[in-house]
C-alpha positions as CSV (number, residue, x, y, z in Angstrom):
1,M,184.4,38.2,-48.2
2,E,186.8,36.3,-49.7
3,Y,190.1,36.6,-48.9
4,L,192.5,38.1,-51.1
5,K,195.4,35.0,-53.0
6,Q,199.0,36.3,-51.7
7,L,202.2,34.2,-53.7
8,S,204.3,33.3,-51.2
9,I,207.4,31.8,-53.9
10,F,210.6,30.1,-51.9
11,L,214.1,31.9,-53.5
12,E,217.6,30.5,-52.6
13,N,219.3,33.6,-51.1
14,K,221.5,34.1,-54.7
15,E,222.2,36.5,-57.2
16,G,220.0,37.1,-59.6
17,R,217.0,34.8,-58.6
18,M,214.9,37.4,-57.9
19,L,214.9,39.3,-61.0
20,H,214.9,35.5,-63.2
21,T,211.5,35.6,-60.8
22,L,210.0,38.3,-61.7
23,D,211.2,37.5,-65.4
24,I,209.1,35.0,-65.8
25,I,206.1,37.2,-64.2
26,E,206.8,39.8,-66.6
27,E,206.7,37.2,-69.5
28,L,203.4,36.3,-68.4
29,N,202.3,39.7,-68.9
30,I,200.8,39.9,-65.4
31,N,201.2,42.9,-63.1
32,I,202.5,43.3,-59.5
33,R,200.4,45.0,-57.8
34,A,202.1,44.8,-53.7
35,L,205.3,42.7,-52.6
36,S,207.2,42.3,-49.4
37,I,210.5,39.9,-48.9
38,A,211.8,38.6,-46.1
39,D,215.0,36.8,-45.9
40,T,218.1,34.9,-44.3
41,S,221.3,33.9,-45.2
42,E,220.0,31.4,-47.2
43,F,217.2,31.7,-48.4
44,G,214.1,34.5,-48.6
45,I,210.0,34.5,-48.9
46,L,209.1,36.6,-51.6
47,R,205.6,37.3,-50.7
48,L,203.7,39.1,-53.6
49,I,199.9,40.6,-54.8
50,V,199.4,40.0,-58.6
51,T,196.6,40.4,-61.0
52,D,196.5,36.2,-61.7
53,P,198.2,34.5,-58.7
54,L,196.8,31.2,-60.1
55,K,198.4,31.7,-63.5
56,V,201.6,32.7,-61.7
57,K,201.9,29.9,-59.7
58,E,201.3,27.3,-62.2
59,E,203.9,28.8,-64.5
60,L,206.8,29.5,-61.5
61,E,206.0,25.3,-60.3
62,K,206.4,24.3,-63.7
63,K,210.1,25.9,-63.5
64,D,210.3,24.2,-60.4
65,F,210.1,27.2,-58.1
66,I,208.5,26.4,-54.3
67,V,204.7,28.1,-54.4
68,K,202.2,28.7,-51.7
69,L,199.0,30.4,-52.4
70,T,198.2,32.3,-48.9
71,D,195.0,33.9,-47.6
72,V,195.1,37.7,-46.8
73,I,193.1,40.5,-45.8
74,P,193.6,43.9,-47.5
75,V,192.2,46.8,-45.7
76,A,191.8,50.5,-46.7
77,I,193.6,52.8,-44.1
78,S,194.3,56.3,-44.1
79,D,197.2,57.5,-45.0
80,E,197.7,59.9,-41.6
81,P,200.1,59.5,-38.0
82,G,197.9,56.2,-36.8
83,G,196.0,54.7,-39.5
84,L,198.0,51.9,-39.1
85,N,197.3,51.7,-35.6
86,K,193.5,52.0,-35.6
87,I,193.8,48.8,-37.4
88,L,196.0,46.9,-35.2
89,R,194.7,48.2,-32.2
90,L,191.2,46.7,-33.2
91,L,193.2,43.1,-33.9
92,S,195.0,43.6,-30.5
93,N,191.7,44.2,-28.3
94,N,190.1,41.1,-29.6
95,N,193.1,39.3,-29.0
96,I,194.1,38.6,-32.6
97,N,197.2,37.9,-33.4
98,L,199.1,39.4,-36.8
99,E,201.4,37.0,-38.4
100,Y,203.0,39.9,-40.6
101,L,201.9,42.9,-42.8
102,Y,203.1,45.1,-45.5
103,A,201.3,48.3,-47.1
104,F,201.0,50.5,-50.1
105,V,199.7,53.7,-51.2
106,E,196.7,54.0,-53.5
107,Q,196.2,57.4,-54.4
108,Q,192.8,56.7,-56.6
109,K,190.3,55.4,-54.4
110,Y,192.2,54.7,-50.8
111,D,194.3,56.8,-49.3
112,A,196.7,53.1,-48.6
113,I,196.4,49.5,-48.3
114,V,197.6,47.3,-45.6
115,I,197.9,43.3,-46.5
116,L,197.3,41.8,-42.9
117,R,198.0,38.1,-42.5
118,L,196.7,36.7,-39.1
119,E,196.9,34.0,-37.1
120,N,193.8,33.3,-37.0
121,M,192.1,34.4,-40.5
122,D,188.5,34.0,-39.6
123,E,188.2,35.6,-36.3
124,G,190.4,38.3,-37.8
125,L,188.0,38.7,-40.4
126,K,184.6,39.0,-38.4
127,V,186.6,41.2,-35.9
128,L,187.5,43.4,-38.6
129,E,183.9,43.8,-40.1
130,E,182.6,44.5,-36.8
131,G,184.7,46.8,-36.2
132,N,184.1,48.8,-39.5
133,A,187.3,48.6,-41.2
134,E,186.8,49.3,-44.7
135,L,187.8,45.9,-46.1
136,I,188.7,46.0,-49.8
137,C,187.1,43.3,-52.2
138,P,189.6,41.3,-53.7
139,D,188.7,41.8,-57.7
140,E,189.4,45.6,-56.9
141,I,193.1,44.9,-55.9
142,Y,193.5,42.8,-58.4
143,S,192.5,45.6,-61.3
144,I,194.3,48.5,-59.1
């Protein structure tokens, strides 16, 4: 399976910086599928799944943003108590370290989707496949 491409955008923790970033994406007519932000007092990392990550990366870099493309794994989970735990337990039982995750609800085809970044992506993907996790093709995520 091919990995999903996530944008990691480094932002100064200044008023309006995130809005400016999202304005650029809007001007490109590109849709945001999921996002997460982690911040400190001085900067933040905006993580985005968008419909055209390469186009957004190129445009933001032209405007002097620091942008990185990161491989992540999208997994469908049941939207019920313990749904996420099944996946986390599978990874933990196989000594796969989780770097971070974020999730969103998608009610047309899946209950919920979790985006995973693992310390060892290839080994983690293998564990998920062998554990019968419901992996989602990146093109499906881009077209939601």
